[in-house]
Amino acid sequence: MDQVFKQTTSAALKSRYDYCAGCGHGIAVRLVAEVIDELGLRGQTVGILGVGCYSTNPVTFNFDCQFALHGRAPAMATAVKRLLPDRLVFTMQGDGDLAAIGTTEIVHAATRGERFTVLMLNNANFGETGGHMAPTTVIGQRTPSTPNGRDPEIHGYPTRITEMLALLDGAKYVARVALDKPANIMRAKAAIKKAFEIQLSGQGFTMVEVLTACPSGWRLTPVESLKWMSEVQMKTYPIGELKVAAS
Amino acid sequence: MNCNRAIVEAAIQAGCRFFTGYPFTPATECLEQASHRLPAAGGVYLQAEAEVSAINMLMGAAIAGFRCMTATSGAGFALMQEGVSHMAGIAEVPCVIVNVMRGGPGFGNLAPTQSDYRMATRGGGPGDYRCLVFGPATVQEAADLTKLAFALADRYRTPAIILSDQMLAETTEAFDLGDPLPEEPVEKWWATTGCKGREPIYMGRPGKNYGPEAEYLSGNLTLNLIGLARAGRDPDTFEAHMLRLAEKYHRIEAEEVRVETLYLDDAELAVVAFGTSARLIRPAIERARSEGLRVGLIRPITLWPFPSRLIADAAERVRDVLVVEMSMGQMVDDVRLAVNGRTPVHLFSTLGGVVPRPETVGREIRQILGLVTADSRA
Ligand code: SF4
């Protein structure tokens, strides 16, 4: 019988699995691991993990990882990639981590054209703290810190940081993907692989924003969450490639 | 060559291969020197967009196993404190940070002070942690201590801080770079360079241990709030981490104190000063001695670990202790703790960039010894 599914080598369940039911982080971790396996680069990879549920749970990535302070992963990745230019270096950051406290680091890393890949998991809230408003929270979205829904008059507008970064000369590949249905998940994997390949070819800064479901933060069931992602979240954050520089 | 540049030369000789920083007077010459000398030595120099980024770049370099340095001053050093705390207390990685003290508080002025003593020795970042802190008094000593700082930072897996000041930084004097320190190579088994041929390493979270079997704290507050967290927040794991850290700090306190003394054996008055203030008041001590006054000097070279034992012993024999500092009195707290009430501790402080002068300190010395009265102009 043909084997159609197996554990990845680059991600392995160690002792326990702490993501909520329906959380998109597990899928994102799995996709990254599959790509690294396919590229055969597990032994040369350094992941830099920001602060969020994806990093506070027991480590599932089965390769070297550094843990960054909130928002600072691009600064650490900058040093690592410059000192070890032949390694595959990526950051995994949440939308709160990257688009709020970490805006300085991400903008300047992209400006300098640092040759690592940024994977931003956008679940439109601070999942780890309890679902509070993030820069990416969409208009009308209710969170513990926007109990009546996000109101642009009071809370400002959602931040489309990926579009902003795509404008910078140092950025060579910028895409947004969503983990809402199998076809999009396969597209997400292709985008991550493309970003890694462009990194390895030494062209410059690469980034993939990944829309991930956060049923606990959104106060929805896992099934409702996927629907909300395609019907509401994707209106503010349309998916697709935002920038593909000619190589 | 001035002290800022000498420190960078010593760092390169000690094997520093990564330098990052943000221009901040009076530390900027360190960046200038590093910007061409590091690449020539096969290293990486990178100007950061802010001190917060600089310290986190340093953390990335350190966790990847490279000897690395940054240089800054007062307010820039303040911005780095979260990163310093994390490197010292959580990731436990070596690096060397030069803080060229200028006037504070806030952005202060550009003149020399010693008013970051507390921030360096106590830490301005969160939680319980310590850093090695060195207070050089001359360019030669700054070069020597830079080399030592790299060696000890590696040995103890902890940040080391060189506490310079504007006056020392811009002092140009001859120095001998000398040979590299004889060092036993420290194996950096924890360096995250890719796991080829070994188990993966995870660096930068507190845990029972590092490596594949590491157990980390779960911080998933949402899961905790909705009652789904399993063995999540395990205080025992973090307590074990902190106890190990405390044990390391006790070892450093027992083994790494460095201090210079002068005329202390028969002294009635012990003057305690470090760095530039110690250098500037030496003539006052020499002059007092030449006049037959029994005055001695205690010059802490390591500010943490602090030479508390030596000061406590001296306090058994002297009648008075005088602390001279270019601050409102920061090191004086450590001296008072060491003296522990055995003798009176006096403070002579200069503020706002004013430096202590031998004449005024000499008058203070004679006053304490009862040779002149407070209002005498003698
Ligand atoms: S809180 Fe949200 S992001 Fe965090 S584990 Fe739960 S579903 Fe995932």
XYZ file of C-alpha atoms and ligand atoms in Angstrom:
633
model
C 0.000 0.000 0.000
C 1.299 3.457 -0.837
C 2.130 5.697 2.067
C 0.265 8.957 1.551
C 1.030 10.758 4.809
C 3.860 10.703 7.317
C 5.401 12.752 10.086
C 7.821 15.374 8.882
C 11.390 15.189 10.108
C 11.669 18.930 10.575
C 8.710 19.051 12.937
C 8.023 16.390 15.485
C 5.562 16.200 18.314
C 7.773 16.132 21.404
C 5.812 15.817 24.594
C 2.474 17.503 24.186
C 0.377 19.592 21.853
C -0.929 22.810 23.341
C -2.664 24.617 20.490
C -6.417 25.100 20.823
C -8.734 22.994 18.703
C -8.903 24.510 15.223
C -5.804 26.705 15.636
C -3.980 27.411 12.392
C -0.511 27.409 13.920
C -0.141 23.653 13.716
C -0.759 23.753 9.970
C 1.752 26.578 9.491
C 4.426 24.734 11.454
C 3.713 21.586 9.451
C 4.019 23.415 6.102
C 7.335 24.989 7.045
C 8.636 21.610 8.164
C 7.501 19.918 4.941
C 9.260 22.548 2.835
C 12.493 22.240 4.823
C 12.345 18.454 4.478
C 11.808 18.738 0.732
C 14.734 21.143 0.414
C 16.843 18.785 2.518
C 17.998 21.655 4.711
C 17.034 20.608 8.234
C 20.660 20.537 9.352
C 21.377 24.022 8.003
C 18.277 25.807 9.227
C 18.053 28.341 12.047
C 14.533 29.423 12.980
C 13.993 32.563 15.021
C 10.688 32.445 16.837
C 8.881 35.518 18.097
C 6.477 35.653 21.005
C 3.116 34.000 20.490
C 1.298 30.697 20.903
C 3.407 29.223 18.084
C 6.553 29.660 20.166
C 5.383 29.312 23.748
C 4.152 25.808 23.228
C 6.631 22.953 23.495
C 9.031 23.205 20.635
C 7.780 21.270 17.667
C 10.412 22.361 15.162
C 13.065 19.687 14.996
C 16.002 21.946 14.079
C 17.989 24.746 15.716
C 15.844 27.629 16.962
C 16.439 30.904 18.737
C 13.692 32.590 20.725
C 13.397 36.337 20.319
C 12.033 39.046 22.556
C 8.687 40.401 21.434
C 9.069 41.937 17.971
C 12.864 41.612 17.750
C 13.198 38.429 15.708
C 14.274 40.307 12.529
C 17.204 41.875 14.419
C 18.399 38.470 15.596
C 17.870 36.934 12.165
C 19.875 39.771 10.613
C 22.921 38.901 12.703
C 22.564 35.153 12.220
C 22.193 35.333 8.435
C 25.057 37.798 8.043
C 27.365 35.632 10.135
C 26.164 32.333 8.620
C 25.210 33.321 5.056
C 24.829 29.741 3.771
C 22.165 28.773 6.326
C 18.414 28.881 5.789
C 17.240 31.508 8.272
C 13.623 32.455 8.886
C 11.599 34.226 11.530
C 8.155 33.131 12.608
C 6.251 36.030 14.119
C 2.682 36.848 14.922
C 0.830 39.900 13.694
C 1.050 41.490 17.137
C 4.750 40.727 17.371
C 5.602 41.990 13.890
C 3.084 44.741 13.146
C 2.946 46.382 16.604
C 6.002 46.228 18.858
C 8.325 44.992 16.112
C 7.646 47.518 13.336
C 11.080 49.133 13.607
C 12.966 45.880 13.267
C 10.884 44.524 10.382
C 10.950 47.747 8.354
C 14.710 48.147 8.632
C 15.476 44.501 7.976
C 13.409 44.732 4.778
C 15.005 48.077 3.884
C 18.469 46.581 4.163
C 17.339 43.654 2.054
C 18.386 41.143 4.698
C 18.509 37.718 3.121
C 16.200 35.828 5.442
C 12.514 34.929 5.242
C 9.792 36.281 7.479
C 6.681 34.218 8.126
C 4.023 36.358 9.749
C 1.097 34.464 11.211
C -1.848 36.841 11.070
C -4.762 35.779 13.261
C -6.056 39.330 13.725
C -5.538 39.381 17.483
C -3.045 38.818 20.302
C -3.938 35.151 20.644
C -1.486 34.372 23.396
C -2.565 37.134 25.763
C -6.240 36.276 25.462
C -7.374 37.622 22.135
C -6.861 41.378 22.505
C -6.869 43.902 19.669
C -3.812 43.758 17.411
C -2.878 46.197 14.617
C -4.403 43.625 12.247
C -7.777 43.387 13.993
C -10.424 44.186 11.381
C -13.063 46.898 11.622
C -15.917 45.786 13.816
C -14.032 42.818 15.301
C -14.863 42.333 18.974
C -11.995 41.528 21.314
C -11.538 41.810 25.099
C -10.010 45.261 24.525
C -12.520 46.335 21.859
C -15.730 45.030 23.462
C -17.931 47.009 21.045
C -15.867 46.085 18.010
C -12.891 47.871 16.470
C -13.919 51.437 15.684
C -11.536 53.354 13.397
C -12.460 56.626 15.134
C -11.131 55.270 18.403
C -8.753 52.449 17.518
C -7.503 53.398 14.087
C -7.501 51.224 10.982
C -6.147 47.711 10.437
C -2.458 47.668 9.462
C -1.659 46.095 6.114
C 2.012 45.835 6.947
C 2.753 43.311 4.229
C 1.613 45.772 1.538
C 3.799 48.427 3.180
C 6.858 46.185 3.193
C 6.313 45.180 -0.438
C 7.044 48.812 -1.384
C 10.603 48.621 -0.089
C 13.433 48.085 -2.549
C 15.116 45.472 -0.354
C 12.028 43.218 -0.417
C 12.230 40.678 -3.258
C 9.326 38.360 -2.586
C 6.210 39.258 -0.610
C 3.027 37.183 -0.522
C -0.086 36.666 1.552
C -1.659 33.237 1.916
C -4.493 31.774 3.986
C -4.957 28.470 5.781
C -8.716 28.207 5.303
C -9.151 25.363 2.828
C -6.962 22.652 1.255
C -6.379 24.485 -2.036
C -5.193 27.609 -0.211
C -3.064 25.536 2.140
C -1.254 24.049 -0.866
C -0.777 27.584 -2.242
C 0.603 28.632 1.119
C 3.141 25.852 1.013
C 4.209 26.834 -2.499
C 4.679 30.452 -1.393
C 6.812 29.451 1.602
C 8.948 27.271 -0.630
C 9.356 30.052 -3.167
C 10.369 32.508 -0.440
C 12.972 30.083 0.900
C 14.350 29.453 -2.586
C 14.647 33.178 -3.285
C 16.402 33.588 0.062
C 18.857 30.847 -0.848
C 19.566 32.480 -4.192
C 20.704 35.533 -2.222
C 18.359 38.086 -3.781
C 17.104 39.803 -0.651
C 14.312 40.023 1.865
C 11.396 37.602 1.522
C 8.141 37.455 3.437
C 4.969 35.412 3.546
C 1.998 36.540 5.611
C -0.115 33.572 6.633
C -3.738 34.060 7.726
C -4.339 31.535 10.504
C -7.459 30.756 12.469
C -7.644 31.524 16.195
C -10.962 30.067 17.376
C -10.231 30.855 21.047
C -9.352 34.478 20.354
C -12.226 34.924 17.950
C -14.728 33.172 20.267
C -15.897 31.008 17.350
C -15.960 27.280 16.714
C -13.176 25.910 14.498
C -15.623 25.587 11.569
C -17.041 29.097 12.071
C -13.459 30.396 12.243
C -12.572 29.139 8.771
C -15.746 30.736 7.429
C -14.928 34.038 9.166
C -11.438 33.935 7.694
C -12.671 33.604 4.109
C -15.706 35.881 4.462
C -14.397 38.652 6.739
C -10.640 38.558 7.348
C -9.762 38.056 3.673
C -11.761 41.177 2.707
C -9.192 43.295 4.562
C -6.293 40.985 3.751
C -6.666 39.664 0.185
C -4.405 36.753 -0.600
C -1.926 36.479 -3.449
C 1.610 37.443 -4.392
C 2.218 41.139 -3.677
C 5.704 41.368 -5.096
C 7.861 39.033 -7.137
C 11.088 40.734 -8.132
C 12.613 39.747 -11.443
C 15.688 37.706 -10.609
C 44.857 56.071 19.771
C 42.012 57.050 22.067
C 40.213 54.711 24.405
C 37.133 54.169 22.214
C 39.318 52.957 19.361
C 41.669 50.992 21.615
C 38.739 49.014 22.998
C 37.705 47.973 19.482
C 41.286 46.946 18.642
C 41.451 44.846 21.786
C 38.075 43.304 20.967
C 39.241 42.272 17.506
C 42.386 40.735 18.967
C 40.170 38.846 21.412
C 38.275 37.325 18.493
C 35.256 39.631 18.297
C 33.646 39.014 14.903
C 30.418 40.992 15.122
C 29.937 44.624 16.010
C 26.701 46.554 15.859
C 25.573 49.841 17.313
C 23.770 53.111 16.837
C 25.703 56.397 16.771
C 25.627 57.889 20.258
C 28.109 60.473 21.478
C 30.592 59.865 23.072
C 30.687 56.187 22.028
C 30.433 56.745 18.275
C 34.150 56.391 17.607
C 33.847 52.731 18.600
C 31.453 52.336 15.642
C 33.776 54.236 13.330
C 36.702 52.045 14.284
C 34.669 48.857 13.993
C 33.154 49.841 10.636
C 36.436 49.308 8.815
C 38.437 47.153 11.234
C 35.853 44.385 11.682
C 35.437 43.620 7.957
C 39.236 43.702 7.571
C 39.435 41.070 10.312
C 36.890 38.851 8.558
C 34.039 39.936 10.792
C 30.707 41.665 10.317
C 30.006 45.300 11.161
C 26.440 46.519 10.970
C 24.915 49.840 11.932
C 21.589 49.261 13.639
C 18.508 51.454 13.328
C 18.245 51.846 17.111
C 19.810 50.535 20.290
C 16.898 48.138 20.792
C 17.718 46.518 17.453
C 21.443 46.629 18.196
C 21.130 44.639 21.406
C 18.878 42.076 19.693
C 21.286 41.746 16.771
C 23.936 41.144 19.388
C 21.751 38.468 20.922
C 21.401 36.715 17.554
C 25.159 36.796 17.017
C 25.848 35.586 20.550
C 23.374 32.700 20.324
C 24.975 31.707 17.029
C 28.229 31.382 18.987
C 30.165 34.440 17.802
C 32.116 36.824 20.010
C 30.314 40.137 19.637
C 30.280 43.717 20.900
C 28.252 46.898 20.908
C 29.052 50.372 22.227
C 26.671 53.051 23.416
C 26.094 55.664 26.088
C 23.562 56.449 28.834
C 20.167 56.662 27.166
C 21.182 54.128 24.498
C 22.318 51.756 27.230
C 18.925 52.247 28.883
C 17.166 51.154 25.685
C 19.226 47.959 25.658
C 18.285 46.819 29.139
C 15.532 44.351 28.232
C 17.914 42.611 25.865
C 20.710 42.578 28.425
C 18.372 41.036 30.985
C 17.321 38.354 28.508
C 20.882 37.556 27.486
C 22.049 37.379 31.099
C 19.146 35.639 32.760
C 17.317 33.594 30.134
C 19.431 32.830 27.074
C 22.654 32.996 29.137
C 24.919 34.082 26.323
C 28.205 35.982 26.290
C 28.704 39.413 24.752
C 30.593 42.605 25.562
C 28.818 45.965 25.880
C 30.707 49.238 26.150
C 28.839 52.025 27.935
C 30.683 55.328 27.625
C 29.002 57.240 30.422
C 27.888 60.778 29.715
C 25.665 63.121 31.637
C 22.232 61.831 32.612
C 19.374 61.670 33.469
C 17.427 61.505 30.212
C 19.524 62.653 27.306
C 21.620 64.686 29.749
C 24.724 66.253 28.264
C 27.926 65.038 26.651
C 30.267 65.472 29.615
C 31.756 62.636 31.678
C 29.900 61.164 34.631
C 29.795 57.869 36.490
C 26.067 57.951 36.925
C 25.284 54.714 35.071
C 26.998 52.716 37.814
C 23.669 51.595 39.183
C 22.167 50.704 35.794
C 25.229 48.614 34.943
C 25.712 46.847 38.264
C 22.045 46.433 39.218
C 20.653 46.088 35.723
C 17.871 48.219 34.312
C 16.055 45.251 32.853
C 13.414 43.007 34.375
C 14.068 40.314 36.918
C 17.005 38.920 38.856
C 20.242 38.914 36.922
C 23.801 40.172 37.030
C 26.417 41.174 34.472
C 30.165 41.371 34.825
C 31.023 45.093 35.034
C 34.515 46.501 34.561
C 35.603 50.062 35.377
C 38.888 50.863 33.586
C 40.881 53.952 34.569
C 43.369 54.171 31.672
C 43.470 53.298 27.972
C 45.865 50.440 28.716
C 43.558 49.037 31.335
C 40.533 49.433 29.047
C 42.296 47.360 26.376
C 43.346 44.705 28.896
C 39.895 44.523 30.476
C 38.202 44.247 27.073
C 40.185 41.103 26.387
C 39.424 39.772 29.851
C 35.749 40.648 29.409
C 35.470 38.411 26.339
C 37.175 35.530 28.120
C 35.059 35.760 31.273
C 31.828 36.362 29.338
C 32.443 33.092 27.512
C 33.470 31.234 30.642
C 30.321 32.225 32.528
C 27.959 32.590 29.546
C 27.001 36.086 30.584
C 27.173 39.654 29.223
C 30.139 41.777 30.313
C 29.947 45.567 30.490
C 32.870 47.944 30.100
C 31.934 51.115 31.993
C 33.963 53.864 30.353
C 33.157 57.597 30.403
C 33.513 60.543 28.085
C 36.835 61.666 29.560
C 38.489 58.257 29.364
C 36.931 57.591 25.947
C 38.597 60.635 24.447
C 41.881 60.224 26.247
C 44.672 59.498 23.796
C 47.679 57.767 25.288
C 50.133 55.083 24.375
C 49.128 51.528 25.147
C 50.368 48.069 24.332
C 47.810 45.762 22.756
C 49.968 42.858 23.903
C 49.322 39.243 23.096
C 45.954 37.561 23.110
C 45.045 36.245 26.564
C 45.964 32.622 27.065
C 42.534 31.071 27.157
C 41.180 27.625 27.477
C 38.744 27.412 24.601
C 35.159 27.306 25.836
C 33.084 24.827 23.916
C 29.916 26.515 22.684
C 27.801 23.395 22.432
C 24.738 25.604 22.654
C 25.450 27.688 19.532
C 22.566 27.508 17.069
C 24.295 27.106 13.733
C 22.131 24.364 12.225
C 21.723 20.897 13.718
C 23.708 18.949 11.114
C 25.255 15.944 12.819
C 23.701 16.576 16.226
C 20.396 17.089 18.029
C 18.611 20.443 17.605
C 19.173 23.194 20.139
C 16.609 25.693 21.311
C 18.070 28.822 22.832
C 16.424 31.741 24.510
C 13.718 30.314 26.727
C 14.070 29.295 30.329
C 13.953 25.585 30.809
C 15.167 22.661 32.840
C 17.942 22.244 30.345
C 18.762 23.030 26.781
C 18.726 20.525 23.975
C 16.249 18.018 22.643
C 14.722 17.015 25.969
C 14.283 20.593 27.111
C 11.105 21.360 28.958
C 9.893 24.868 28.462
C 7.370 27.018 30.189
C 4.110 27.258 28.380
C 2.921 30.818 28.198
C -0.335 30.207 26.428
C -2.492 32.486 28.507
C -5.595 31.857 26.433
C -5.390 28.165 27.150
C -4.810 28.951 30.789
C -7.758 31.318 30.886
C -10.145 28.851 29.361
C -8.780 26.106 31.586
C -7.338 23.953 28.842
C -3.658 24.288 29.693
C -2.093 21.074 30.710
C 1.116 20.942 32.737
C 1.535 24.488 31.369
C 3.068 26.981 33.759
C 5.455 24.893 35.704
C 7.016 27.043 38.428
C 9.441 24.272 39.405
C 11.089 24.460 36.008
C 11.708 28.156 36.317
C 12.773 27.938 39.930
C 15.405 25.375 38.982
C 16.626 27.713 36.267
C 16.853 30.649 38.686
C 18.604 28.592 41.370
C 21.244 27.562 38.862
C 21.649 31.209 37.867
C 22.054 32.254 41.519
C 24.690 29.582 42.010
C 26.603 30.895 39.000
C 26.539 34.435 40.404
C 27.904 33.199 43.746
C 30.758 31.515 41.897
C 31.557 34.736 40.027
C 31.521 36.708 43.288
C 33.899 34.225 44.849
C 36.347 34.050 41.962
C 36.357 37.141 39.776
C 36.785 40.202 42.005
C 39.555 42.513 40.824
C 40.681 45.529 42.788
C 43.766 47.718 43.125
C 44.895 49.125 46.477
C 47.449 51.802 47.267
C 48.970 52.626 50.694
C 46.197 50.704 52.387
C 48.254 48.811 55.003
C 48.648 51.609 57.523
C 45.891 53.911 56.253
C 43.646 55.803 58.649
C 41.471 56.973 55.791
C 40.558 54.743 52.849
C 39.425 56.537 49.704
C 37.269 54.410 47.370
C 36.942 55.466 43.728
C 36.823 53.751 40.334
C 37.660 54.622 36.734
C 38.246 58.249 35.852
C 37.577 59.626 39.338
C 40.173 57.230 40.774
C 42.683 58.346 38.199
C 42.021 62.039 38.774
C 42.371 61.950 42.557
C 45.564 59.895 42.694
C 47.684 63.085 42.932
C 45.658 64.118 45.997
C 46.515 60.822 47.669
C 50.201 61.068 46.721
C 50.348 64.614 48.028
C 48.652 63.662 51.297
C 51.148 60.811 51.733
C 54.063 63.146 51.055
C 52.704 65.294 53.858
C 52.723 62.283 56.150
C 48.960 61.732 56.120
C 47.955 58.077 56.344
C 45.625 57.906 53.362
C 45.090 54.851 51.146
C 43.165 54.105 47.959
C 40.835 51.256 47.083
C 40.049 51.135 43.380
C 37.450 48.543 42.378
C 38.297 47.266 38.878
C 35.330 44.921 38.766
C 32.249 46.863 39.828
C 30.285 43.644 39.809
C 31.450 41.486 41.427
C 32.233 44.251 43.913
C 35.273 43.992 46.252
C 33.039 43.969 49.327
C 35.252 41.595 51.299
C 38.335 43.753 50.899
C 36.431 46.901 51.853
C 34.923 45.167 54.881
C 38.414 44.105 56.021
C 39.770 47.605 55.489
C 36.885 49.042 57.494
C 38.151 47.061 60.517
C 41.409 49.030 60.438
C 40.720 52.529 59.074
C 38.996 55.337 60.954
C 37.070 56.738 57.982
C 36.101 55.849 54.437
C 35.695 58.450 51.694
C 33.960 57.603 48.411
C 34.672 59.864 45.430
C 32.202 59.554 42.567
C 31.033 61.528 39.543
C 27.377 60.939 40.499
C 25.005 61.742 43.356
C 26.421 58.686 45.060
C 25.764 55.284 43.565
C 28.813 53.135 44.341
C 28.686 54.593 47.854
C 25.708 52.291 48.512
C 27.888 49.242 47.834
C 30.637 50.662 50.020
C 28.183 51.301 52.873
C 26.861 47.748 52.593
C 30.410 46.398 52.762
C 31.441 48.678 55.652
C 28.217 47.767 57.417
C 28.436 50.539 60.013
C 31.985 49.769 61.177
C 33.269 53.258 60.285
C 31.775 56.481 58.950
C 31.451 56.568 55.139
C 31.752 60.031 53.557
C 30.822 60.954 50.008
C 32.497 63.467 47.731
C 30.479 63.743 44.555
C 30.688 65.846 41.418
C 27.715 66.264 39.141
C 26.693 67.246 35.643
C 30.035 66.591 33.966
C 32.226 68.274 36.594
C 35.196 66.065 37.474
C 36.853 65.749 40.909
C 40.015 67.855 41.242
C 42.985 66.868 43.386
C 42.887 70.195 45.276
C 39.258 69.928 46.350
C 39.508 66.234 47.170
C 42.762 66.962 49.053
C 40.924 69.529 51.182
C 38.165 66.965 51.851
C 40.808 64.440 52.938
C 42.408 66.893 55.391
C 39.000 67.838 56.714
C 38.031 64.228 57.425
C 41.378 63.686 59.149
C 40.557 66.688 61.358
C 43.382 68.845 60.018
C 41.155 71.650 58.785
C 37.632 72.691 59.655
C 34.792 72.553 57.182
C 34.814 76.276 56.435
C 38.586 76.733 56.358
C 39.941 77.649 52.940
C 43.332 76.071 53.715
S -5.132 31.245 21.353
Fe -5.455 31.290 19.137
S -3.405 31.293 18.250
Fe -3.199 30.651 20.397
S -3.250 28.410 20.347
Fe -5.324 29.129 20.688
S -6.255 29.263 18.658
Fe -4.048 29.159 18.394
